[in-house]
mmCIF file of C-alpha atoms and ligand atoms in Angstrom:
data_model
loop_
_atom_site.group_PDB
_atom_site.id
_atom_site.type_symbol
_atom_site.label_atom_id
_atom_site.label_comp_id
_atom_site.label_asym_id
_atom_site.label_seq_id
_atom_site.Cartn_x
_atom_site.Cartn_y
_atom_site.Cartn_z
ATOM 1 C CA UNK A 1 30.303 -2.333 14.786
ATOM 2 C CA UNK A 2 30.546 -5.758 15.820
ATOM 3 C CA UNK A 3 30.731 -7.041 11.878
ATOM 4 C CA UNK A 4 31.838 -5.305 8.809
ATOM 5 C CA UNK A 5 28.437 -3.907 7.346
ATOM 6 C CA UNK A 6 28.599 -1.743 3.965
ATOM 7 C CA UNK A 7 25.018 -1.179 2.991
ATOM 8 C CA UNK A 8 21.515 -0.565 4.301
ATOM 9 C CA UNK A 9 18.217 0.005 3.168
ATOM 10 C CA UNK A 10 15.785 2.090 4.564
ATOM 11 C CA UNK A 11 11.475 1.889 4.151
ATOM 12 C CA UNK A 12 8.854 3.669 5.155
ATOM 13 C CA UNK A 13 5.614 1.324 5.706
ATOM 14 C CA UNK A 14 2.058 1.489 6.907
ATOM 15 C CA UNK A 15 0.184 5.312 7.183
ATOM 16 C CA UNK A 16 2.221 8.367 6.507
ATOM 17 C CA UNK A 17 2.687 10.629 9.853
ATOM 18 C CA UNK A 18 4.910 13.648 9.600
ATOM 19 C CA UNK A 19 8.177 13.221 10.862
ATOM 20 C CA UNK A 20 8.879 10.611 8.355
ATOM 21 C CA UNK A 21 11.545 12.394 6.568
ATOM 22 C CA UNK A 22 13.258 13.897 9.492
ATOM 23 C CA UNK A 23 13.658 10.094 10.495
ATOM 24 C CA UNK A 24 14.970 9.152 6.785
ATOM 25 C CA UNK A 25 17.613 12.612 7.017
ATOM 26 C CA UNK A 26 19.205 11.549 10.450
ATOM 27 C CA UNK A 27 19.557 7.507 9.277
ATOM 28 C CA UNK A 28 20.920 8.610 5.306
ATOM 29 C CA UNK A 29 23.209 11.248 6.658
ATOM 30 C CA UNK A 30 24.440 9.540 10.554
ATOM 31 C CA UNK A 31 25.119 6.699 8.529
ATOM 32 C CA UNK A 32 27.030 7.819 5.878
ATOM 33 C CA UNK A 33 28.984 10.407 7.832
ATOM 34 C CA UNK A 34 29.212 8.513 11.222
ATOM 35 C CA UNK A 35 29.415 4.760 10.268
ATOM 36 C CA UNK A 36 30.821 5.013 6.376
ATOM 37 C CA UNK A 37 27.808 3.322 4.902
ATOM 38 C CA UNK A 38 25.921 3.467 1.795
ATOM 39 C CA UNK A 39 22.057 3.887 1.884
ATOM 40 C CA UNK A 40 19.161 2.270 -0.460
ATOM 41 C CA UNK A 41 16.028 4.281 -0.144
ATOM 42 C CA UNK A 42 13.426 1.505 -0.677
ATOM 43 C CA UNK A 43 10.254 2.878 -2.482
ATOM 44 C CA UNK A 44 6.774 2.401 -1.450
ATOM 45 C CA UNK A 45 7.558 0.133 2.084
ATOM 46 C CA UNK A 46 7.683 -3.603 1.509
ATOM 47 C CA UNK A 47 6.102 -3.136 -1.904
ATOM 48 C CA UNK A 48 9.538 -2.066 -2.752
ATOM 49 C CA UNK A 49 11.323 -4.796 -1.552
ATOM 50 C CA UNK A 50 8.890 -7.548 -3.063
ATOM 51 C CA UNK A 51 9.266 -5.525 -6.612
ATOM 52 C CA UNK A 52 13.069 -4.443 -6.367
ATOM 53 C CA UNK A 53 12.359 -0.603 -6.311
ATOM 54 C CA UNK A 54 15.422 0.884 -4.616
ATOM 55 C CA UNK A 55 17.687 3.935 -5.259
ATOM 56 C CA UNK A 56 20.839 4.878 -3.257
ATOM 57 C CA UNK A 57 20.137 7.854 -1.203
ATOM 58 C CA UNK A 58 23.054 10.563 -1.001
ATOM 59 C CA UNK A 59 23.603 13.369 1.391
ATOM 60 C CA UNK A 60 21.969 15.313 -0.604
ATOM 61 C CA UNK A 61 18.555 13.529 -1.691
ATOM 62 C CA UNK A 62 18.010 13.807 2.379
ATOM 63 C CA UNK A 63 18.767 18.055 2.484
ATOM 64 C CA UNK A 64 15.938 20.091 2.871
ATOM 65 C CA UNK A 65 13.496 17.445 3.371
ATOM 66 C CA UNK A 66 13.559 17.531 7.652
ATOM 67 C CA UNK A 67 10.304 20.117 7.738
ATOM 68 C CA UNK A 68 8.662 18.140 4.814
ATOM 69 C CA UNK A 69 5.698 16.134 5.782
ATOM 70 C CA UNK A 70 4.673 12.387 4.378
ATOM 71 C CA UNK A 71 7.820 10.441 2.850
ATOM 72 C CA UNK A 72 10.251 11.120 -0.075
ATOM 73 C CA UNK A 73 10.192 7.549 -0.462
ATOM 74 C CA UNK A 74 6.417 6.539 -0.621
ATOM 75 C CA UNK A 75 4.635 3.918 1.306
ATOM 76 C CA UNK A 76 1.940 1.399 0.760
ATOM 77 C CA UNK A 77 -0.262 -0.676 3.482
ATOM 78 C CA UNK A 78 -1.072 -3.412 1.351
ATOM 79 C CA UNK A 79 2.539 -4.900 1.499
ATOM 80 C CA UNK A 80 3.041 -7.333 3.763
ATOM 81 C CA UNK A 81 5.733 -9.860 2.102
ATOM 82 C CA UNK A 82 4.436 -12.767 4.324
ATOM 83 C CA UNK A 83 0.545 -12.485 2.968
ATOM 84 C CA UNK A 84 1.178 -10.384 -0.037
ATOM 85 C CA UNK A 85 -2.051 -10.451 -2.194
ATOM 86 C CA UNK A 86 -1.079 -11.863 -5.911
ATOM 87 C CA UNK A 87 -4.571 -11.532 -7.119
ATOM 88 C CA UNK A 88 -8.204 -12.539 -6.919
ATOM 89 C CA UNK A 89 -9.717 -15.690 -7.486
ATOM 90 C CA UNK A 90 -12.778 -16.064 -9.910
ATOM 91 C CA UNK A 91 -14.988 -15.210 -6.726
ATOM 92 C CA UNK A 92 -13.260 -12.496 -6.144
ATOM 93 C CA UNK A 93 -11.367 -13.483 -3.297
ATOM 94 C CA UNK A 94 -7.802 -11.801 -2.703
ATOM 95 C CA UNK A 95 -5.183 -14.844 -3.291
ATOM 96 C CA UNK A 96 -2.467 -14.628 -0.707
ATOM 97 C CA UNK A 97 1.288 -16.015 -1.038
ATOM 98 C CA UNK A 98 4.349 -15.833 0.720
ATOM 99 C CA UNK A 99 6.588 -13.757 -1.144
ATOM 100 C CA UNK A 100 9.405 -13.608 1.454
ATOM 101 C CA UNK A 101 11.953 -15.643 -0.686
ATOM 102 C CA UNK A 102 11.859 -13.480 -3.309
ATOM 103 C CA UNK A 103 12.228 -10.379 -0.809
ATOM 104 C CA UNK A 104 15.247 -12.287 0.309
ATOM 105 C CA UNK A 105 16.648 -12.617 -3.255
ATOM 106 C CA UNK A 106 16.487 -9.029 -3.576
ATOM 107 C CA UNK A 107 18.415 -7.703 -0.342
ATOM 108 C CA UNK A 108 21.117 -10.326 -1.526
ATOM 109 C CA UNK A 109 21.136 -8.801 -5.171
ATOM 110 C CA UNK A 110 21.569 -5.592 -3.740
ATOM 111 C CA UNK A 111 23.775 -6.348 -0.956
ATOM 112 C CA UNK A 112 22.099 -5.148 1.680
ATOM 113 C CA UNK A 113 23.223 -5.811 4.954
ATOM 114 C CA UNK A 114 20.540 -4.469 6.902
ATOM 115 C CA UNK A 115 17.380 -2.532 6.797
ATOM 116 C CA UNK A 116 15.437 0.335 8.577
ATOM 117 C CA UNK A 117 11.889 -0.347 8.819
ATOM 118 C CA UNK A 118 10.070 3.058 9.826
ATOM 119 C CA UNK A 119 6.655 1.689 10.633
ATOM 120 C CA UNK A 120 3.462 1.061 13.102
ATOM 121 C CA UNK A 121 2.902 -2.072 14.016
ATOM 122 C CA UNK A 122 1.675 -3.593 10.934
ATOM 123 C CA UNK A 123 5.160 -2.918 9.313
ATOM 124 C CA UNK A 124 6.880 -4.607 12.827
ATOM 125 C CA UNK A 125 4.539 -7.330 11.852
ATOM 126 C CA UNK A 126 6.479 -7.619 8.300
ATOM 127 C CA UNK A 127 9.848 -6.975 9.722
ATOM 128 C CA UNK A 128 9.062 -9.712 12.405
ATOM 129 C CA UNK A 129 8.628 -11.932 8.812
ATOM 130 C CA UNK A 130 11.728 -10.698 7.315
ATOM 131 C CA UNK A 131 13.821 -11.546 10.236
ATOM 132 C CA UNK A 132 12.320 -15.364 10.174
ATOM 133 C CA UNK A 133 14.013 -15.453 6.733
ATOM 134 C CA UNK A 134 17.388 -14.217 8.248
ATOM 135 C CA UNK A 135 17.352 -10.703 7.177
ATOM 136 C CA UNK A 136 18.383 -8.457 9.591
ATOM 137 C CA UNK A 137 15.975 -6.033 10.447
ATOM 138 C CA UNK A 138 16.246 -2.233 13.288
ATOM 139 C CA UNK A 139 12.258 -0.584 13.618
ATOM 140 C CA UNK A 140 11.840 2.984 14.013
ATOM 141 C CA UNK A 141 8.265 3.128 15.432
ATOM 142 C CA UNK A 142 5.700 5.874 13.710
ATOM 143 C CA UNK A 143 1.782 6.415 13.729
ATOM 144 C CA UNK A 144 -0.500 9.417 14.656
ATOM 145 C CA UNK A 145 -2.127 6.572 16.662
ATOM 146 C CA UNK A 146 0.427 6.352 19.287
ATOM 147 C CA UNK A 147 -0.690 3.006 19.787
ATOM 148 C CA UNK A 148 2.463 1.123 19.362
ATOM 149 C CA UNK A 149 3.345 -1.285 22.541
ATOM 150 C CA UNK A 150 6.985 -0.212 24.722
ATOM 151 C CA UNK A 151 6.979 3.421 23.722
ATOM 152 C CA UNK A 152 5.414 5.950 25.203
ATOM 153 C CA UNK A 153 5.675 8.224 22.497
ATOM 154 C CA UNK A 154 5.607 7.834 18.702
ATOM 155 C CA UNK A 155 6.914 10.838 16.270
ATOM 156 C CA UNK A 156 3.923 12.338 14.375
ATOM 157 C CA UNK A 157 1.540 11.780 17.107
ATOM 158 C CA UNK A 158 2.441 15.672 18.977
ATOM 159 C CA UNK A 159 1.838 16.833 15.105
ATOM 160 C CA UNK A 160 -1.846 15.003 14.455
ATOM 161 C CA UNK A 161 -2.817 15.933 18.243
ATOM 162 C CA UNK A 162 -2.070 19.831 17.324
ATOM 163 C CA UNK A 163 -3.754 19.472 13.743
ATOM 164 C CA UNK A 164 -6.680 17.924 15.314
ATOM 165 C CA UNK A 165 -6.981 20.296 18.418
ATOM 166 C CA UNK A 166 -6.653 23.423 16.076
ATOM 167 C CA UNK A 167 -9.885 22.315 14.084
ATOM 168 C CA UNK A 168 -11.406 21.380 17.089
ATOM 169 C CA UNK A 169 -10.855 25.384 18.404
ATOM 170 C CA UNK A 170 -12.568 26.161 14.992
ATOM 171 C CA UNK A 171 -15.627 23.543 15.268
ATOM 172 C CA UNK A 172 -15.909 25.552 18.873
ATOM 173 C CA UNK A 173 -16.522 28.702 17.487
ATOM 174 C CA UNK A 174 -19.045 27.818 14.540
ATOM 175 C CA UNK A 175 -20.687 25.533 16.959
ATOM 176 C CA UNK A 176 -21.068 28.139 19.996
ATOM 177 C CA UNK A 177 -22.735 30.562 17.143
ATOM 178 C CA UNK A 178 -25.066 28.966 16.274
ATOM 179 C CA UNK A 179 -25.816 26.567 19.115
ATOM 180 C CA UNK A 180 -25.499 23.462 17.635
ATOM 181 C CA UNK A 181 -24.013 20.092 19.166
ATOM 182 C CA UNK A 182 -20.589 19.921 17.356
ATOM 183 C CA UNK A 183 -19.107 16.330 17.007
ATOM 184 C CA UNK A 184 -15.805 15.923 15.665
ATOM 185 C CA UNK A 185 -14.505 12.209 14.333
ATOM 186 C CA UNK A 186 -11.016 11.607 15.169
ATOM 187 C CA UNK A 187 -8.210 8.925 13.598
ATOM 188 C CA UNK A 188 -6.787 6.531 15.826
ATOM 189 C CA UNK A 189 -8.099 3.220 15.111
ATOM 190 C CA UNK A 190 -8.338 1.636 18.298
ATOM 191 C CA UNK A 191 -6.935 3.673 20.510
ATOM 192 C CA UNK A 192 -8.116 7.046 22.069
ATOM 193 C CA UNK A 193 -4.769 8.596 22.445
ATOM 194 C CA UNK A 194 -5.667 11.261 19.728
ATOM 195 C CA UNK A 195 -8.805 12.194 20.855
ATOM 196 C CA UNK A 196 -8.058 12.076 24.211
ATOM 197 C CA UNK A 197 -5.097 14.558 23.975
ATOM 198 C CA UNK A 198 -6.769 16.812 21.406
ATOM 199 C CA UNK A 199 -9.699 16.801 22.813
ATOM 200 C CA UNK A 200 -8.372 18.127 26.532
ATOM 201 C CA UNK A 201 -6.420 20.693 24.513
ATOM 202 C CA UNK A 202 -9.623 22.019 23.265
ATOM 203 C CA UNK A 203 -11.916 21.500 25.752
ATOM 204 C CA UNK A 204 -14.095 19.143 24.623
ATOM 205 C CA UNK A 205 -17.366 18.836 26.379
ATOM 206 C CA UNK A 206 -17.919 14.844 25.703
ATOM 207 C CA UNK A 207 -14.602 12.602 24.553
ATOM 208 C CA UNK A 208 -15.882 9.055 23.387
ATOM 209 C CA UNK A 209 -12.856 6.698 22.984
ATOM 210 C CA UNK A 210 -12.610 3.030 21.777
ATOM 211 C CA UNK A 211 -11.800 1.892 25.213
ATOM 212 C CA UNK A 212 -14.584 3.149 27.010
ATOM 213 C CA UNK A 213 -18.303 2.447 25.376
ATOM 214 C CA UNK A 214 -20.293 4.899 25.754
ATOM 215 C CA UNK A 215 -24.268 5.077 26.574
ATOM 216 C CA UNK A 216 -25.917 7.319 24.653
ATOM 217 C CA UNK A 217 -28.662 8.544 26.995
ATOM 218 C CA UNK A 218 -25.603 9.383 29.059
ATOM 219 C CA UNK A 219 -24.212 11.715 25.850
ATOM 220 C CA UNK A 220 -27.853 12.997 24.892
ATOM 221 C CA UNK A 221 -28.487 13.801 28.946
ATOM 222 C CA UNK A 222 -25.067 15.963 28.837
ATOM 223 C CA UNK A 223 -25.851 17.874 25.652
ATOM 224 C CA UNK A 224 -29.512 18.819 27.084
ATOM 225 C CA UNK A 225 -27.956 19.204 30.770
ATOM 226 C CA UNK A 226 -25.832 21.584 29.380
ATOM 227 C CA UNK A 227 -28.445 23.616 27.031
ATOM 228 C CA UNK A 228 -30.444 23.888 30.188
ATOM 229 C CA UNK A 229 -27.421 25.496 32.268
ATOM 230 C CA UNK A 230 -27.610 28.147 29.068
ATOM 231 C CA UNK A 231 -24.314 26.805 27.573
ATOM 232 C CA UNK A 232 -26.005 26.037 24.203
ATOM 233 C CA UNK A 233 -23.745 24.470 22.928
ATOM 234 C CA UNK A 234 -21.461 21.427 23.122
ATOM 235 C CA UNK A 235 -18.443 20.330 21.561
ATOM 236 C CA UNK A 236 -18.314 16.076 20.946
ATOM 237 C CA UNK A 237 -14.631 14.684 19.844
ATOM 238 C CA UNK A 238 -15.404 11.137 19.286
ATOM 239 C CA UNK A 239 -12.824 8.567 17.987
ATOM 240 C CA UNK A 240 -12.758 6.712 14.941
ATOM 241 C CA UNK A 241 -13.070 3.267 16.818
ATOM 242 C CA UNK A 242 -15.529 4.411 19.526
ATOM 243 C CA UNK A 243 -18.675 2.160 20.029
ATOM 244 C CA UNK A 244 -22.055 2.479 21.714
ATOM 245 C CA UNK A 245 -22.177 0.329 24.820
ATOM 246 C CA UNK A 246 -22.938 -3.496 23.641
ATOM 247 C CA UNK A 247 -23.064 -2.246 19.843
ATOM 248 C CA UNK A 248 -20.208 -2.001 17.136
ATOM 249 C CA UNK A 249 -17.732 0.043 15.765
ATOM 250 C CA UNK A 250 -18.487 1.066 12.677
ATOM 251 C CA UNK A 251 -16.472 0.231 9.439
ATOM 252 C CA UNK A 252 -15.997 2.426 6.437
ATOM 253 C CA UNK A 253 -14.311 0.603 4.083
ATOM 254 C CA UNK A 254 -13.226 -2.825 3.599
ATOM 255 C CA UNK A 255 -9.945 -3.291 2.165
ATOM 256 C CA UNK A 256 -9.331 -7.008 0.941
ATOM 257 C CA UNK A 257 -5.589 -6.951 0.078
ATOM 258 C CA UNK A 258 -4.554 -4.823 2.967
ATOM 259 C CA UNK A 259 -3.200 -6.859 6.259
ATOM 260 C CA UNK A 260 -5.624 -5.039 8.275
ATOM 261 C CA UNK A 261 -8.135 -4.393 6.122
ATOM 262 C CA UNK A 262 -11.077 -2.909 8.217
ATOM 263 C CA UNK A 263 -10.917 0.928 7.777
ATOM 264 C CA UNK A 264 -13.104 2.960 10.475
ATOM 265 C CA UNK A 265 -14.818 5.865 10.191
ATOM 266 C CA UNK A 266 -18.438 7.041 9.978
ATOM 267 C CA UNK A 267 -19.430 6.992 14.108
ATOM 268 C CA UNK A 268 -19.851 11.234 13.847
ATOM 269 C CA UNK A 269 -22.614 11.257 11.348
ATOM 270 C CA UNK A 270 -24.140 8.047 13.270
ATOM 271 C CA UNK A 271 -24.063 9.937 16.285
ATOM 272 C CA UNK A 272 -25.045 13.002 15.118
ATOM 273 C CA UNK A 273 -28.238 11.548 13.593
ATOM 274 C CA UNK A 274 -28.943 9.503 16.863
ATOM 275 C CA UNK A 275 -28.490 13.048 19.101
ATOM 276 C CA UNK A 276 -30.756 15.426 16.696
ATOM 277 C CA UNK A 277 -33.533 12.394 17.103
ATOM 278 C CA UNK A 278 -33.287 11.676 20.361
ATOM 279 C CA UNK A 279 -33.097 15.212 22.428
ATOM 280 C CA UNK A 280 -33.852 17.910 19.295
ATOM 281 C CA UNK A 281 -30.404 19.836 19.266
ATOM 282 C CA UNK A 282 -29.328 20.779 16.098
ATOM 283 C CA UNK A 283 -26.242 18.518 15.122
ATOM 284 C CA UNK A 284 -23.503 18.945 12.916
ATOM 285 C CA UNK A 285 -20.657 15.695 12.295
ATOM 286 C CA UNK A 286 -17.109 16.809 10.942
ATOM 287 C CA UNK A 287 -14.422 14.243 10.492
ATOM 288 C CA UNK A 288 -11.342 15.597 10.174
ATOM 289 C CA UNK A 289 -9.618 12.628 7.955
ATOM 290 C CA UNK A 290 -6.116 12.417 6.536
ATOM 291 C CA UNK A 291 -5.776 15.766 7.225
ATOM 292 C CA UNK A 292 -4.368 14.615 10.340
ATOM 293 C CA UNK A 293 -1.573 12.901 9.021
ATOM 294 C CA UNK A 294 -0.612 15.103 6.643
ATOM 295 C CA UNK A 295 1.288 18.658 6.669
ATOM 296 C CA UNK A 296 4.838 19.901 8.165
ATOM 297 C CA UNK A 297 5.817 18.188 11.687
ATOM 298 C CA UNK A 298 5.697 19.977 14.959
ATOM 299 C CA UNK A 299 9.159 21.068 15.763
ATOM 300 C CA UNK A 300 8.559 18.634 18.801
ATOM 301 C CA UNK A 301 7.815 15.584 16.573
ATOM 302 C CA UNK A 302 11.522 17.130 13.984
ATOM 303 C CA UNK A 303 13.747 16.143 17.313
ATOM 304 C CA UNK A 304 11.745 13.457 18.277
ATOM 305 C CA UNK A 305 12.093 11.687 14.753
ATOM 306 C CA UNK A 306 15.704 12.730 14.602
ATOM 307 C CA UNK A 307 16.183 11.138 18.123
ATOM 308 C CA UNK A 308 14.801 7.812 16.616
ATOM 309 C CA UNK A 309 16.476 7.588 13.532
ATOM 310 C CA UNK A 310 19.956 8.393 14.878
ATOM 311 C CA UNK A 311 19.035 5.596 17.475
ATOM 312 C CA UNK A 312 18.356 3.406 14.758
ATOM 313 C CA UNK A 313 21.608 3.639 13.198
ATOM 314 C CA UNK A 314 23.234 3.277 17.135
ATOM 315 C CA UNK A 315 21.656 -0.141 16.978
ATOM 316 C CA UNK A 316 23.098 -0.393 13.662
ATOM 317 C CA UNK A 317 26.918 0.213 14.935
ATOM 318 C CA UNK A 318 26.460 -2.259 18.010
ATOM 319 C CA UNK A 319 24.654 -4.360 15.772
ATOM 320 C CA UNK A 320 21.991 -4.360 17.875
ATOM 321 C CA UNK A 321 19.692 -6.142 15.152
ATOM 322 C CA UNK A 322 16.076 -7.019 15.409
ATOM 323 C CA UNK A 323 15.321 -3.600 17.818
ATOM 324 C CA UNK A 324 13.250 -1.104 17.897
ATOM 325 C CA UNK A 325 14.107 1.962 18.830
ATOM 326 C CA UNK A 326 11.761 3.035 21.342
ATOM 327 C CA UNK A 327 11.025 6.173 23.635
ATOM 328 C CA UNK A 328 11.001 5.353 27.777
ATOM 329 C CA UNK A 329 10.662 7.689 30.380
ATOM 330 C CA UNK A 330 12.301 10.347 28.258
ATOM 331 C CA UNK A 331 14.761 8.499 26.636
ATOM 332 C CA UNK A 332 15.830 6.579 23.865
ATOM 333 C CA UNK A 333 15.809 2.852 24.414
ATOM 334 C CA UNK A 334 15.362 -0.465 22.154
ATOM 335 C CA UNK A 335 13.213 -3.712 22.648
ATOM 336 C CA UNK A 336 12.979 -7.159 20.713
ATOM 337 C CA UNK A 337 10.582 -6.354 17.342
ATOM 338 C CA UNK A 338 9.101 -9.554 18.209
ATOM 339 C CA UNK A 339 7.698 -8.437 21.195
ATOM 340 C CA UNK A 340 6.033 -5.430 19.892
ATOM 341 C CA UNK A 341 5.001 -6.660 16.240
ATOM 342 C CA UNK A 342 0.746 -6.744 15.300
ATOM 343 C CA UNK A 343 0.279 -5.448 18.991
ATOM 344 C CA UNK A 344 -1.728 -2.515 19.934
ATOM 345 C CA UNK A 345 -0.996 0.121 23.019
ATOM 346 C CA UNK A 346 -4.484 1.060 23.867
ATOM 347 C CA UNK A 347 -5.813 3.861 26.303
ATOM 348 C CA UNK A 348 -6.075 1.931 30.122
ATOM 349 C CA UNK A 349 -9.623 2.744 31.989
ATOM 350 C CA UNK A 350 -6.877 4.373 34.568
ATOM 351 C CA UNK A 351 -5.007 6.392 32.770
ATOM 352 C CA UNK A 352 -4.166 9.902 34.065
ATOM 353 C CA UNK A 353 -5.515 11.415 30.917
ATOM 354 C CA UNK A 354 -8.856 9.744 31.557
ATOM 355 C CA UNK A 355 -8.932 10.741 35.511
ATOM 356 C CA UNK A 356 -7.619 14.467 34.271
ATOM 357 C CA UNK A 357 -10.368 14.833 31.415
ATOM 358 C CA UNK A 358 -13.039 13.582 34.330
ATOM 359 C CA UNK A 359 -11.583 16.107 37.036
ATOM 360 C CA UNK A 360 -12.541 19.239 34.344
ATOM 361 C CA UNK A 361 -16.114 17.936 33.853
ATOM 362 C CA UNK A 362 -15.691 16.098 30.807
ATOM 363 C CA UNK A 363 -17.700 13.655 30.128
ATOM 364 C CA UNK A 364 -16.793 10.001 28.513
ATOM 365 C CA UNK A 365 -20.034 8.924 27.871
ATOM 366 C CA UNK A 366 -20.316 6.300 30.175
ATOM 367 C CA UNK A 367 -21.597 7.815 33.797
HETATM 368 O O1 F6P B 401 -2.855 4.221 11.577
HETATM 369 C C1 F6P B 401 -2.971 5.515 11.080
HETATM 370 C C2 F6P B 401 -4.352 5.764 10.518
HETATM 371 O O2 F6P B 401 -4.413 7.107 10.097
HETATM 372 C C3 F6P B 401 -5.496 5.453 11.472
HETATM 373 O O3 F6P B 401 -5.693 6.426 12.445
HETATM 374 C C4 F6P B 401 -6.621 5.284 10.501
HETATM 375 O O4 F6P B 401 -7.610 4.445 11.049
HETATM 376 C C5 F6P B 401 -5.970 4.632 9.322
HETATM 377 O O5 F6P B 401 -4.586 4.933 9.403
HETATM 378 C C6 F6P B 401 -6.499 5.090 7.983
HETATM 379 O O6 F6P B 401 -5.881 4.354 7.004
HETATM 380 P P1 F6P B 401 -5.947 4.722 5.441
HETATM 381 O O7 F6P B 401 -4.885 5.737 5.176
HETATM 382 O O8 F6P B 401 -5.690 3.435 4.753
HETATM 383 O O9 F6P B 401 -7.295 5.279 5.165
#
């Protein structure tokens, strides 16, 4: 270490994703054990910080919590200590301050040295804040989205794609009985990562992704294309953020003190409706929801989140500050937070998944 440290806190911000915990065991117990350090658990992400809500996490708060999904120590996605939302005006309007000094005040009172921010990039946005003010700050990336810039790979992600792929087997079955088009809405935000990986594991007939608009003559000719070949059936995964061709996304919820407030959700049933008009097929719309987040990790996503977290703390011992841990090519590695903070990692029109999903007749809505 290159400076005496003593103490460290560690936060979970932004979305769960499971893995979480497994990423709070490895950083509580490496750096206890490894480095001598004491731990602060800080509750609830930044809220936590901006309201003082801390409690020193033992070796033992951290057993038995690596298969447990979510976080022991809460998070919130409204927190953001640079913009943090005081109140409304009399119109309503969310009133916004800069609460960063009194953040500050509290890592001096409790003599915290450093902190752990496990977090998308929302929470690398805050962190990126945090170390304007001089606090010294190591990210451990996490989202189902896997849509965070320099890693390839983000714990939680293997989980949600499983989670989502298994109900996708199930929509398969109902769907072939009765010969319905099937569409299934898929988290993700922007990015298609989730519903292009769950969607290949399950065979999806159609995959509509943010990145690629879709036509939807193109998506009603493959459903009736298909019906005529006597496969009466067809099986839709469509992402959250996915659009029609010169249209919009569609929001489902506005969320006024959150730092990125538009919540999506709703294309399935719009879809759905738009399909049963247009071509006559029975439709049915599922979205599958937080149930993707939640649950125990895949044992994948356990080592992966232990991998990050024990990363985290080798930052920590160089002192290494203002990193991320990230996953390259197989490997642990770490880049500025700067350079990765508010940015998204979306799906490129050439990716192999996209050529591969293509190559087994799968359409993407656009040709
Ligand atoms: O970023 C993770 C994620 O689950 C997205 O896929 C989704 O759009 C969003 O969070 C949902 O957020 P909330 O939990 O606020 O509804």
């Amino acid at each position: 270490m290159t400076e005496k440290i003593h103490r460290i806190g560690v936060l979970t911000g932004g979305g769960d994703c499971p893995g979480l915990n497994a990423v709070i065991r490895v950083v509580t117990k490496a750096a206890i054990t490894e480095l001598g350090l004491e731990v602060l658990g800080i509750e609830d992400g930044y809220l936590g910080l901006i309201r003082n809500r801390m409690r020193p996490l033992q070796l033992d708060d951290v057993s038995n919590i690596l298969t447990r999904g979510g976080t022991i120590l809460g998070t919130s996605n409204k927190a953001d200590p640079a913009r943090f939302v005081v109140g409304t005006d009399p119109q309503g309007k969310p009133i916004i301050e800069d609460v960063r000094s009194r953040v500050l005040e509290h890592v001096h009172d409790r003599g915290l040295d450093a902190i752990i921010c496990i977090g998308g990039d929302g929470t690398m946005s805050g962190a990126a804040g945090l170390i304007e003010m001089g606090i010294r700050c190591i990210g451990v990336p996490k989202t189902i989205d896997n849509d965070l810039l320099a890693t390839d790979l983000t714990f939680g992600f293997t989980t949600a794609v499983q989670t989502a792929s298994e109900c996708l087997d199930r929509i398969h079955t109902t769907g072939a009985s009765h010969h319905r088009v099937m569409i299934v809405e898929l988290m993700g935000r922007n990015a298609g990562w989730l519903t292009l990986n769950a969607g290949l594991a399950s065979g999806a007939d159609i995959m509509l992704i943010p990145e690629i608009p879709y036509d939807l003559d193109v998506v009603c000719r493959v459903c009736q294309e298909r019906n005529r070949l006597g496969k009466r059936f067809t099986l839709i995964a469509v992402a959250e953020g996915a659009a029609p061709l010169g249209g919009q996304q569609v929001v489902s919820k506005v969320i006024a003190d959150s730092p990125d407030p538009i919540r999506l959700g709703g294309i399935a049933s719009v879809l759905a409706r738009d399909i049963e008009q247009r071509t006559g097929l029975e439709t049915r719309a599922t979205i599958l929801g937080h149930v993707q987040r939640g649950g125990t990790p895949v044992a994948f996503d356990r080592v992966l989140a232990t991998r990050f977290g024990h990363k985290a703390i080798q930052l920590v011992a160089e002192g290494t500050w203002n990193h991320v841990a990230v996953w390259q090519r197989g490997a642990t590695a770490a880049v500025p937070i700067a350079e990765v903070a508010g940015r998204q990692r979306l799906v490129p029109p050439d990716d192999p998944l996209v050529a591969l999903a293509r190559a087994v007749g799968t359409s993407l809505g656009d040709r």
